[in-house]
PDB file of C-alpha atoms in Angstrom:
ATOM      1  CA  UNK K   1    -174.722  44.158  64.112  1.00 98.00           C
ATOM      2  CA  UNK K   2    -173.724  46.320  61.626  1.00 98.00           C
ATOM      3  CA  UNK K   3    -173.283  50.600  62.644  1.00 98.00           C
ATOM      4  CA  UNK K   4    -173.521  52.548  59.595  1.00 97.00           C
ATOM      5  CA  UNK K   5    -175.794  50.122  58.120  1.00 97.00           C
ATOM      6  CA  UNK K   6    -178.292  52.895  56.523  1.00 96.00           C
ATOM      7  CA  UNK K   7    -176.160  53.639  53.577  1.00 93.00           C
ATOM      8  CA  UNK K   8    -173.386  53.035  51.756  1.00 93.00           C
ATOM      9  CA  UNK K   9    -170.520  49.608  52.597  1.00 95.00           C
ATOM     10  CA  UNK K  10    -172.616  49.093  55.866  1.00 97.00           C
ATOM     11  CA  UNK K  11    -176.247  48.947  53.758  1.00 96.00           C
ATOM     12  CA  UNK K  12    -174.559  46.789  50.936  1.00 97.00           C
ATOM     13  CA  UNK K  13    -172.962  44.586  53.815  1.00 98.00           C
ATOM     14  CA  UNK K  14    -176.477  43.977  55.264  1.00 98.00           C
ATOM     15  CA  UNK K  15    -177.667  42.839  52.141  1.00 98.00           C
ATOM     16  CA  UNK K  16    -174.750  40.318  52.025  1.00 98.00           C
ATOM     17  CA  UNK K  17    -175.112  38.806  55.262  1.00 98.00           C
ATOM     18  CA  UNK K  18    -179.400  38.738  55.143  1.00 98.00           C
ATOM     19  CA  UNK K  19    -179.249  36.663  51.753  1.00 98.00           C
ATOM     20  CA  UNK K  20    -176.602  34.339  53.498  1.00 98.00           C
ATOM     21  CA  UNK K  21    -179.731  33.534  56.139  1.00 97.00           C
ATOM     22  CA  UNK K  22    -178.235  35.601  59.071  1.00 98.00           C
ATOM     23  CA  UNK K  23    -180.297  37.687  61.074  1.00 98.00           C
ATOM     24  CA  UNK K  24    -178.888  41.826  60.965  1.00 98.00           C
ATOM     25  CA  UNK K  25    -178.890  44.458  63.397  1.00 98.00           C
ATOM     26  CA  UNK K  26    -179.022  47.620  61.248  1.00 98.00           C
ATOM     27  CA  UNK K  27    -177.656  50.544  63.411  1.00 98.00           C
ATOM     28  CA  UNK K  28    -177.229  53.788  62.195  1.00 97.00           C
ATOM     29  CA  UNK K  29    -177.414  57.481  63.423  1.00 96.00           C
ATOM     30  CA  UNK K  30    -180.339  57.944  61.576  1.00 96.00           C
ATOM     31  CA  UNK K  31    -183.144  55.979  62.516  1.00 97.00           C
ATOM     32  CA  UNK K  32    -185.542  56.024  59.143  1.00 97.00           C
ATOM     33  CA  UNK K  33    -182.012  54.976  57.136  1.00 96.00           C
ATOM     34  CA  UNK K  34    -181.526  52.036  59.620  1.00 98.00           C
ATOM     35  CA  UNK K  35    -185.520  50.919  59.279  1.00 98.00           C
ATOM     36  CA  UNK K  36    -185.238  51.309  55.214  1.00 97.00           C
ATOM     37  CA  UNK K  37    -182.223  48.867  55.513  1.00 98.00           C
ATOM     38  CA  UNK K  38    -184.052  46.578  57.636  1.00 98.00           C
ATOM     39  CA  UNK K  39    -187.068  46.290  55.774  1.00 98.00           C
ATOM     40  CA  UNK K  40    -185.469  45.591  52.451  1.00 98.00           C
ATOM     41  CA  UNK K  41    -183.175  42.833  53.986  1.00 98.00           C
ATOM     42  CA  UNK K  42    -184.102  39.366  52.421  1.00 97.00           C
ATOM     43  CA  UNK K  43    -185.474  37.073  55.525  1.00 97.00           C
ATOM     44  CA  UNK K  44    -186.816  37.708  58.614  1.00 96.00           C
ATOM     45  CA  UNK K  45    -186.175  38.569  62.456  1.00 97.00           C
ATOM     46  CA  UNK K  46    -183.796  41.637  61.662  1.00 98.00           C
ATOM     47  CA  UNK K  47    -183.666  44.987  63.746  1.00 98.00           C
ATOM     48  CA  UNK K  48    -183.305  48.507  63.207  1.00 98.00           C
ATOM     49  CA  UNK K  49    -181.704  50.823  66.064  1.00 98.00           C
ATOM     50  CA  UNK K  50    -180.635  54.299  65.709  1.00 98.00           C
ATOM     51  CA  UNK K  51    -177.663  55.114  67.949  1.00 98.00           C
ATOM     52  CA  UNK K  52    -174.400  57.383  67.735  1.00 97.00           C
ATOM     53  CA  UNK K  53    -171.231  55.386  67.782  1.00 98.00           C
ATOM     54  CA  UNK K  54    -170.072  58.150  69.840  1.00 97.00           C
ATOM     55  CA  UNK K  55    -172.044  57.877  72.458  1.00 98.00           C
ATOM     56  CA  UNK K  56    -171.125  55.118  75.451  1.00 98.00           C
ATOM     57  CA  UNK K  57    -174.998  55.310  76.781  1.00 98.00           C
ATOM     58  CA  UNK K  58    -176.504  54.635  72.965  1.00 98.00           C
ATOM     59  CA  UNK K  59    -174.002  51.599  72.114  1.00 98.00           C
ATOM     60  CA  UNK K  60    -174.922  50.706  75.744  1.00 98.00           C
ATOM     61  CA  UNK K  61    -178.258  50.453  75.108  1.00 98.00           C
ATOM     62  CA  UNK K  62    -177.692  48.742  71.812  1.00 98.00           C
ATOM     63  CA  UNK K  63    -175.806  46.171  73.351  1.00 98.00           C
ATOM     64  CA  UNK K  64    -178.545  45.415  75.991  1.00 98.00           C
ATOM     65  CA  UNK K  65    -181.424  45.146  73.256  1.00 98.00           C
ATOM     66  CA  UNK K  66    -179.456  42.706  71.550  1.00 98.00           C
ATOM     67  CA  UNK K  67    -178.547  40.828  74.341  1.00 97.00           C
ATOM     68  CA  UNK K  68    -182.340  40.501  75.470  1.00 97.00           C
ATOM     69  CA  UNK K  69    -183.422  39.639  71.393  1.00 96.00           C
ATOM     70  CA  UNK K  70    -180.610  37.735  70.219  1.00 97.00           C
ATOM     71  CA  UNK K  71    -178.305  36.886  73.435  1.00 96.00           C
ATOM     72  CA  UNK K  72    -175.418  37.829  71.152  1.00 96.00           C
ATOM     73  CA  UNK K  73    -173.801  38.080  68.006  1.00 97.00           C
ATOM     74  CA  UNK K  74    -171.835  36.098  65.693  1.00 98.00           C
ATOM     75  CA  UNK K  75    -170.549  38.852  63.696  1.00 98.00           C
ATOM     76  CA  UNK K  76    -169.859  42.780  64.354  1.00 98.00           C
ATOM     77  CA  UNK K  77    -169.079  44.808  61.733  1.00 98.00           C
ATOM     78  CA  UNK K  78    -167.856  48.500  62.879  1.00 98.00           C
ATOM     79  CA  UNK K  79    -168.412  50.301  60.427  1.00 97.00           C
ATOM     80  CA  UNK K  80    -169.961  53.870  61.448  1.00 96.00           C
ATOM     81  CA  UNK K  81    -167.718  56.335  60.583  1.00 94.00           C
ATOM     82  CA  UNK K  82    -167.273  60.090  59.213  1.00 92.00           C
ATOM     83  CA  UNK K  83    -164.935  61.698  56.305  1.00 88.00           C
ATOM     84  CA  UNK K  84    -162.789  64.738  57.611  1.00 87.00           C
ATOM     85  CA  UNK K  85    -159.534  66.334  55.521  1.00 80.00           C
ATOM     86  CA  UNK K  86    -157.165  69.415  56.115  1.00 84.00           C
ATOM     87  CA  UNK K  87    -153.548  69.881  56.472  1.00 89.00           C
ATOM     88  CA  UNK K  88    -152.364  69.760  60.312  1.00 93.00           C
ATOM     89  CA  UNK K  89    -152.085  73.439  60.667  1.00 93.00           C
ATOM     90  CA  UNK K  90    -155.888  73.839  58.838  1.00 89.00           C
ATOM     91  CA  UNK K  91    -157.535  71.211  61.366  1.00 90.00           C
ATOM     92  CA  UNK K  92    -159.240  71.781  64.524  1.00 92.00           C
ATOM     93  CA  UNK K  93    -159.423  70.399  68.045  1.00 93.00           C
ATOM     94  CA  UNK K  94    -162.717  69.910  67.314  1.00 92.00           C
ATOM     95  CA  UNK K  95    -162.057  67.952  64.259  1.00 92.00           C
ATOM     96  CA  UNK K  96    -159.664  65.946  65.468  1.00 95.00           C
ATOM     97  CA  UNK K  97    -161.957  64.811  68.784  1.00 96.00           C
ATOM     98  CA  UNK K  98    -165.456  64.139  66.359  1.00 95.00           C
ATOM     99  CA  UNK K  99    -162.915  62.080  64.155  1.00 95.00           C
ATOM    100  CA  UNK K 100    -161.260  59.949  67.010  1.00 97.00           C
ATOM    101  CA  UNK K 101    -164.545  59.827  69.033  1.00 97.00           C
ATOM    102  CA  UNK K 102    -166.024  58.220  65.861  1.00 97.00           C
ATOM    103  CA  UNK K 103    -164.325  56.163  63.849  1.00 97.00           C
ATOM    104  CA  UNK K 104    -161.723  54.840  66.405  1.00 98.00           C
ATOM    105  CA  UNK K 105    -163.427  55.344  69.672  1.00 98.00           C
ATOM    106  CA  UNK K 106    -166.996  54.013  67.811  1.00 98.00           C
ATOM    107  CA  UNK K 107    -164.764  51.044  67.275  1.00 98.00           C
ATOM    108  CA  UNK K 108    -163.720  50.622  70.379  1.00 98.00           C
ATOM    109  CA  UNK K 109    -167.179  50.991  72.130  1.00 98.00           C
ATOM    110  CA  UNK K 110    -168.681  48.093  69.789  1.00 98.00           C
ATOM    111  CA  UNK K 111    -165.763  45.543  70.929  1.00 98.00           C
ATOM    112  CA  UNK K 112    -165.724  46.387  74.557  1.00 98.00           C
ATOM    113  CA  UNK K 113    -169.705  45.807  74.423  1.00 98.00           C
ATOM    114  CA  UNK K 114    -169.801  42.718  72.408  1.00 98.00           C
ATOM    115  CA  UNK K 115    -166.765  40.638  72.854  1.00 98.00           C
ATOM    116  CA  UNK K 116    -167.038  39.034  76.422  1.00 98.00           C
ATOM    117  CA  UNK K 117    -170.100  37.389  74.863  1.00 97.00           C
ATOM    118  CA  UNK K 118    -168.044  35.997  72.146  1.00 98.00           C
ATOM    119  CA  UNK K 119    -165.177  35.156  74.148  1.00 98.00           C
ATOM    120  CA  UNK K 120    -167.554  33.452  76.483  1.00 97.00           C
ATOM    121  CA  UNK K 121    -168.713  31.482  73.416  1.00 97.00           C
ATOM    122  CA  UNK K 122    -165.461  30.847  72.003  1.00 97.00           C
ATOM    123  CA  UNK K 123    -166.392  31.752  68.686  1.00 97.00           C
ATOM    124  CA  UNK K 124    -167.428  34.927  66.809  1.00 98.00           C
ATOM    125  CA  UNK K 125    -166.101  37.434  64.239  1.00 98.00           C
ATOM    126  CA  UNK K 126    -165.489  40.987  64.052  1.00 98.00           C
ATOM    127  CA  UNK K 127    -165.196  43.311  61.046  1.00 98.00           C
ATOM    128  CA  UNK K 128    -163.833  46.860  61.870  1.00 98.00           C
ATOM    129  CA  UNK K 129    -164.066  49.339  58.712  1.00 98.00           C
ATOM    130  CA  UNK K 130    -160.838  51.129  58.366  1.00 97.00           C
ATOM    131  CA  UNK K 131    -159.777  52.957  55.000  1.00 95.00           C
ATOM    132  CA  UNK K 132    -156.953  52.734  52.752  1.00 95.00           C
ATOM    133  CA  UNK K 133    -155.788  56.262  54.263  1.00 94.00           C
ATOM    134  CA  UNK K 134    -155.091  54.571  57.157  1.00 97.00           C
ATOM    135  CA  UNK K 135    -152.145  52.995  55.133  1.00 97.00           C
ATOM    136  CA  UNK K 136    -151.534  55.297  52.572  1.00 94.00           C
ATOM    137  CA  UNK K 137    -149.999  57.922  54.850  1.00 95.00           C
ATOM    138  CA  UNK K 138    -150.757  60.657  52.415  1.00 91.00           C
ATOM    139  CA  UNK K 139    -150.755  64.423  53.124  1.00 89.00           C
ATOM    140  CA  UNK K 140    -154.077  66.712  54.037  1.00 86.00           C
ATOM    141  CA  UNK K 141    -155.987  64.022  55.425  1.00 89.00           C
ATOM    142  CA  UNK K 142    -154.374  64.463  58.772  1.00 92.00           C
ATOM    143  CA  UNK K 143    -157.441  63.657  61.365  1.00 93.00           C
ATOM    144  CA  UNK K 144    -159.126  61.211  59.179  1.00 93.00           C
ATOM    145  CA  UNK K 145    -155.633  59.004  58.293  1.00 95.00           C
ATOM    146  CA  UNK K 146    -154.881  59.043  61.817  1.00 97.00           C
ATOM    147  CA  UNK K 147    -158.236  57.538  62.893  1.00 97.00           C
ATOM    148  CA  UNK K 148    -158.025  55.253  60.084  1.00 97.00           C
ATOM    149  CA  UNK K 149    -154.515  54.411  60.910  1.00 98.00           C
ATOM    150  CA  UNK K 150    -155.649  53.713  64.577  1.00 98.00           C
ATOM    151  CA  UNK K 151    -158.548  51.409  63.175  1.00 98.00           C
ATOM    152  CA  UNK K 152    -156.092  49.053  61.581  1.00 98.00           C
ATOM    153  CA  UNK K 153    -153.017  48.978  64.721  1.00 98.00           C
ATOM    154  CA  UNK K 154    -156.539  48.272  67.196  1.00 98.00           C
ATOM    155  CA  UNK K 155    -157.293  45.494  64.772  1.00 98.00           C
ATOM    156  CA  UNK K 156    -153.762  43.967  64.315  1.00 98.00           C
ATOM    157  CA  UNK K 157    -153.598  43.627  68.213  1.00 98.00           C
ATOM    158  CA  UNK K 158    -157.060  42.732  68.662  1.00 98.00           C
ATOM    159  CA  UNK K 159    -156.168  39.739  65.916  1.00 98.00           C
ATOM    160  CA  UNK K 160    -153.441  38.964  68.283  1.00 98.00           C
ATOM    161  CA  UNK K 161    -155.343  38.979  71.711  1.00 97.00           C
ATOM    162  CA  UNK K 162    -158.244  37.023  70.309  1.00 98.00           C
ATOM    163  CA  UNK K 163    -156.215  34.114  68.307  1.00 95.00           C
ATOM    164  CA  UNK K 164    -156.459  31.095  70.763  1.00 96.00           C
ATOM    165  CA  UNK K 165    -159.937  32.216  71.493  1.00 97.00           C
ATOM    166  CA  UNK K 166    -161.972  31.264  68.364  1.00 97.00           C
ATOM    167  CA  UNK K 167    -162.908  34.638  67.045  1.00 98.00           C
ATOM    168  CA  UNK K 168    -161.419  36.408  63.686  1.00 98.00           C
ATOM    169  CA  UNK K 169    -161.024  39.736  62.964  1.00 98.00           C
ATOM    170  CA  UNK K 170    -160.856  41.403  59.888  1.00 98.00           C
ATOM    171  CA  UNK K 171    -160.000  45.270  58.746  1.00 98.00           C
ATOM    172  CA  UNK K 172    -161.526  46.141  55.507  1.00 98.00           C
ATOM    173  CA  UNK K 173    -158.940  49.273  54.186  1.00 97.00           C
ATOM    174  CA  UNK K 174    -160.888  50.509  50.339  1.00 95.00           C
ATOM    175  CA  UNK K 175    -159.860  53.257  49.052  1.00 89.00           C
ATOM    176  CA  UNK K 176    -162.141  55.735  46.855  1.00 74.00           C
ATOM    177  CA  UNK K 177    -165.335  54.167  45.758  1.00 63.00           C
ATOM    178  CA  UNK K 178    -168.755  56.398  45.101  1.00 64.00           C
ATOM    179  CA  UNK K 179    -171.116  56.321  48.524  1.00 63.00           C
ATOM    180  CA  UNK K 180    -172.830  59.315  50.796  1.00 63.00           C
ATOM    181  CA  UNK K 181    -169.809  59.243  53.075  1.00 58.00           C
ATOM    182  CA  UNK K 182    -168.902  63.048  51.700  1.00 54.00           C
ATOM    183  CA  UNK K 183    -172.652  64.017  53.716  1.00 61.00           C
ATOM    184  CA  UNK K 184    -170.437  63.657  56.641  1.00 62.00           C
ATOM    185  CA  UNK K 185    -167.367  65.738  55.940  1.00 59.00           C
ATOM    186  CA  UNK K 186    -165.776  67.769  58.516  1.00 64.00           C
ATOM    187  CA  UNK K 187    -162.737  70.081  57.543  1.00 59.00           C
ATOM    188  CA  UNK K 188    -161.022  71.896  54.147  1.00 61.00           C
ATOM    189  CA  UNK K 189    -164.091  72.344  51.861  1.00 64.00           C
ATOM    190  CA  UNK K 190    -160.940  72.241  49.295  1.00 62.00           C
ATOM    191  CA  UNK K 191    -160.394  68.531  49.968  1.00 63.00           C
ATOM    192  CA  UNK K 192    -164.081  67.709  50.316  1.00 54.00           C
ATOM    193  CA  UNK K 193    -164.286  68.589  46.473  1.00 57.00           C
ATOM    194  CA  UNK K 194    -161.050  66.069  45.723  1.00 59.00           C
ATOM    195  CA  UNK K 195    -162.693  63.246  47.746  1.00 57.00           C
ATOM    196  CA  UNK K 196    -165.784  63.841  45.609  1.00 55.00           C
ATOM    197  CA  UNK K 197    -163.614  63.653  41.783  1.00 56.00           C
ATOM    198  CA  UNK K 198    -161.338  60.538  42.835  1.00 58.00           C
ATOM    199  CA  UNK K 199    -165.024  59.092  44.017  1.00 57.00           C
ATOM    200  CA  UNK K 200    -166.657  59.546  40.715  1.00 58.00           C
ATOM    201  CA  UNK K 201    -163.134  58.868  39.103  1.00 63.00           C
ATOM    202  CA  UNK K 202    -163.116  55.477  40.969  1.00 64.00           C
ATOM    203  CA  UNK K 203    -162.902  52.061  38.829  1.00 72.00           C
ATOM    204  CA  UNK K 204    -164.643  50.557  42.096  1.00 84.00           C
ATOM    205  CA  UNK K 205    -168.518  50.509  42.576  1.00 90.00           C
ATOM    206  CA  UNK K 206    -170.438  49.670  46.140  1.00 92.00           C
ATOM    207  CA  UNK K 207    -170.996  46.416  45.141  1.00 93.00           C
ATOM    208  CA  UNK K 208    -167.814  45.396  43.830  1.00 95.00           C
ATOM    209  CA  UNK K 209    -166.361  46.473  46.820  1.00 95.00           C
ATOM    210  CA  UNK K 210    -168.876  45.124  48.986  1.00 97.00           C
ATOM    211  CA  UNK K 211    -168.653  41.632  47.093  1.00 97.00           C
ATOM    212  CA  UNK K 212    -165.077  41.544  47.801  1.00 97.00           C
ATOM    213  CA  UNK K 213    -165.251  42.507  51.254  1.00 98.00           C
ATOM    214  CA  UNK K 214    -167.647  40.014  52.104  1.00 98.00           C
ATOM    215  CA  UNK K 215    -166.121  37.096  50.717  1.00 98.00           C
ATOM    216  CA  UNK K 216    -162.752  38.047  51.957  1.00 98.00           C
ATOM    217  CA  UNK K 217    -164.382  38.312  55.690  1.00 98.00           C
ATOM    218  CA  UNK K 218    -166.053  34.844  55.144  1.00 97.00           C
ATOM    219  CA  UNK K 219    -162.838  33.390  54.158  1.00 97.00           C
ATOM    220  CA  UNK K 220    -161.401  34.610  57.147  1.00 96.00           C
ATOM    221  CA  UNK K 221    -158.947  36.790  55.763  1.00 98.00           C
ATOM    222  CA  UNK K 222    -157.030  39.919  58.470  1.00 98.00           C
ATOM    223  CA  UNK K 223    -156.519  42.426  55.959  1.00 98.00           C
ATOM    224  CA  UNK K 224    -158.625  42.849  53.246  1.00 98.00           C
ATOM    225  CA  UNK K 225    -157.692  45.864  50.522  1.00 98.00           C
ATOM    226  CA  UNK K 226    -161.192  45.822  48.260  1.00 96.00           C
ATOM    227  CA  UNK K 227    -160.532  47.996  45.921  1.00 94.00           C
ATOM    228  CA  UNK K 228    -158.537  47.529  42.327  1.00 92.00           C
ATOM    229  CA  UNK K 229    -155.750  49.765  43.024  1.00 91.00           C
ATOM    230  CA  UNK K 230    -154.882  49.446  46.404  1.00 93.00           C
ATOM    231  CA  UNK K 231    -153.292  45.910  46.806  1.00 95.00           C
ATOM    232  CA  UNK K 232    -150.398  46.812  44.236  1.00 96.00           C
ATOM    233  CA  UNK K 233    -149.924  50.345  46.283  1.00 95.00           C
ATOM    234  CA  UNK K 234    -149.301  47.999  49.607  1.00 96.00           C
ATOM    235  CA  UNK K 235    -147.027  45.993  48.217  1.00 97.00           C
ATOM    236  CA  UNK K 236    -145.095  48.914  46.536  1.00 97.00           C
ATOM    237  CA  UNK K 237    -145.433  50.917  50.217  1.00 97.00           C
ATOM    238  CA  UNK K 238    -144.110  47.535  51.949  1.00 97.00           C
ATOM    239  CA  UNK K 239    -141.474  46.520  49.584  1.00 97.00           C
ATOM    240  CA  UNK K 240    -139.892  49.953  48.087  1.00 98.00           C
ATOM    241  CA  UNK K 241    -141.014  52.110  50.990  1.00 97.00           C
ATOM    242  CA  UNK K 242    -138.955  55.400  49.304  1.00 97.00           C
ATOM    243  CA  UNK K 243    -140.304  54.864  45.789  1.00 97.00           C
ATOM    244  CA  UNK K 244    -143.931  54.690  47.026  1.00 96.00           C
ATOM    245  CA  UNK K 245    -143.046  58.222  49.135  1.00 96.00           C
ATOM    246  CA  UNK K 246    -141.945  59.768  45.913  1.00 96.00           C
ATOM    247  CA  UNK K 247    -145.062  58.707  43.955  1.00 93.00           C
ATOM    248  CA  UNK K 248    -147.308  59.804  46.905  1.00 92.00           C
ATOM    249  CA  UNK K 249    -145.614  63.387  46.668  1.00 93.00           C
ATOM    250  CA  UNK K 250    -146.170  63.530  42.825  1.00 90.00           C
ATOM    251  CA  UNK K 251    -149.998  62.882  43.492  1.00 82.00           C
ATOM    252  CA  UNK K 252    -149.783  65.342  46.428  1.00 79.00           C
ATOM    253  CA  UNK K 253    -148.027  67.493  44.092  1.00 79.00           C
ATOM    254  CA  UNK K 254    -150.822  66.936  40.872  1.00 75.00           C
ATOM    255  CA  UNK K 255    -153.482  67.384  43.304  1.00 66.00           C
ATOM    256  CA  UNK K 256    -152.557  70.963  44.667  1.00 59.00           C
ATOM    257  CA  UNK K 257    -152.155  72.130  40.708  1.00 46.00           C
ATOM    258  CA  UNK K 258    -155.622  70.681  40.277  1.00 45.00           C
ATOM    259  CA  UNK K 259    -154.769  68.106  37.671  1.00 40.00           C
TER     260      UNK K 259
END
């Protein structure tokens, strides 16, 4: 099952799982998008469902249908999310609530509903889509970065909880690449314009990111950094945190100057 399967990375991963011979349950907020993805997949037996991952009732209905038709899942991909942006003093409580309820609690809902079946079976895989924003510590993406950092922390703890239960955990942390994520934007419109420019100038493509994510997940890799510049940035932050921080400040200053 893949949430957010109606477009972007979720849709691209759905195609890769289908080509590998899996049946895919395509879950999306938009029923038409979910169905379009399902209809385009290779193979047979796929499902399309409309659900808001921020709704306990909607996700429970998804769980009931999959339990009824399939008996459970081998792979759970908690991918659905929204984009937000703005400095702390510019954010609103509503923005925080939406970001956390979708980006974080959407993952929690998926895990709580489907993990019991995987644990009982003694096998399975959980794939959570976070973002490099959850590792970067960058300014002016406050609610988004915090919600994605929480997904990373959740995935780390879940990996430890499940290590002896036959269930693998992966967390995807891409940076900017071209998708329609900004359609869900909530927050400072100036930051939306900046994010759009970063997507447009990214050296990464959707297909390239999806290929790297799928291959890494199939290998059982935990932390997946599928965009080209981020592995080195992550090493720099871990090994030379002050150097990384100073470079981050320079980037933020250049962004503020419109460069």
